[in-house]
Amino acid sequence: MEDILSNRIDDEIKKCLIPLHVMQYLVLNPKYYLKQNIITINNSFNNFILIAGLIYIQIFSIANILTTMLDENITQYNSIKFLYFASYLDFGYRATSFTLLFFINYFNSSNHVIFVLCIQKIYNLLGIIPFLKWYSIINWVSIISLFSFYFITFICFFCVPSITPFLVNIYYFSVLTYDAELLHGSRLVQLLTKVLKLFNGQLKSLGHGVCNEMYLNNWFCSYDLVFKCYEHMKRMYHLSILVHIFVAFVQGLVNIEIIILFSKYNYEHNGKAYNPTSCLIFVWTIKNLLLHTWISLELEHFYDTLKETQDSCILILGFHSSDKSKQLCKNIMRFHRSNFKEMRTFGLFHINGCHSLRLVMYFANYSIILLQFALL
């Protein structure tokens, strides 16, 4: 526990966290302070960035709703009354959800720090973790891909005439904060899964040899730390995921209705149902669903890896292993039964692979209902 409280991390751990750390500063949403291998909770400067980010987003939310009401590119669609309702709805849940994300990150800074320090402790107990270099590279690739998507979408909105005003495009760039939050969570889940896989690989060696008591204690301590990381992760992201579920589902259905109404409007006035705005809105909707599916599948993979640990323990108990090895496996299985619970969003949903499929299924069903009403 003293190592955890020292707040110092090794260079290998720092390098794999740097991409995520930089991303959070870019979206004005820092989660901890990291300097010279020392990690601490957000200092005054980081808290100032958090507050500045919240103010920036709220100002642009107000500017967005005013622009929607006054800009001539949008007022030409006066006959589409739903467009104004969608704008008010967007303003309401954006302002609320961004405020929630601010408080989530403000109060969860210590959880993020403890998560990283627990990973550091596991690193010390298990030895060199070989996948950290590739993990860091994939972090950079994921972040660059996300920012590239926003940049390309911004260019498309800006270049296609008579779609949305420039100020509204800037506002939608702030939505990157949502997706960065989900990307950050997905990458941490994968890190924890990879650490657990490394633990499983070493655990299987118990069936082929004898280890001294110190190694057995280190393994159980590592497994305990994995669960501590998981518990802190649930505190950090269960509300963030709920916010993103609402955004992905409700905004997705609103977007589908806008696409339908735009298509009808263009067909009635221009004889063509196709509209470049509709294509971009549809791509944006799919992006939201894919991001939520990603973190759900990462959590499902983590649950499966935990099950593999239990299976390995059962196999070791069947081998002619030492009594101490068998006792370790019994302790691991007992600890798992008494402590493991799937992540839930305030008791509403289990976040796993099936949940992402249900979300997509409900979204598809309600989209079909909207199409049926449009064709009446």
PDB file of C-alpha atoms in Angstrom, residues 15-24 139-140:
ATOM      1  CA  LYS A  15       4.353   6.254 -21.912  1.00  0.00           C
ATOM      2  CA  CYS A  16       1.170   4.234 -22.367  1.00  0.00           C
ATOM      3  CA  LEU A  17      -0.871   6.881 -20.513  1.00  0.00           C
ATOM      4  CA  ILE A  18       0.554   9.942 -22.281  1.00  0.00           C
ATOM      5  CA  PRO A  19      -1.740   9.645 -25.374  1.00  0.00           C
ATOM      6  CA  LEU A  20      -4.871   9.526 -23.203  1.00  0.00           C
ATOM      7  CA  HIS A  21      -3.530  12.288 -20.970  1.00  0.00           C
ATOM      8  CA  VAL A  22      -2.866  14.581 -23.948  1.00  0.00           C
ATOM      9  CA  MET A  23      -6.317  13.843 -25.397  1.00  0.00           C
ATOM     10  CA  GLN A  24      -8.044  14.897 -22.187  1.00  0.00           C
ATOM     11  CA  ASN A 139      -3.839   4.578 -28.031  1.00  0.00           C
ATOM     12  CA  TRP A 140      -2.283   7.086 -30.430  1.00  0.00           C
TER      13      TRP A 140
END
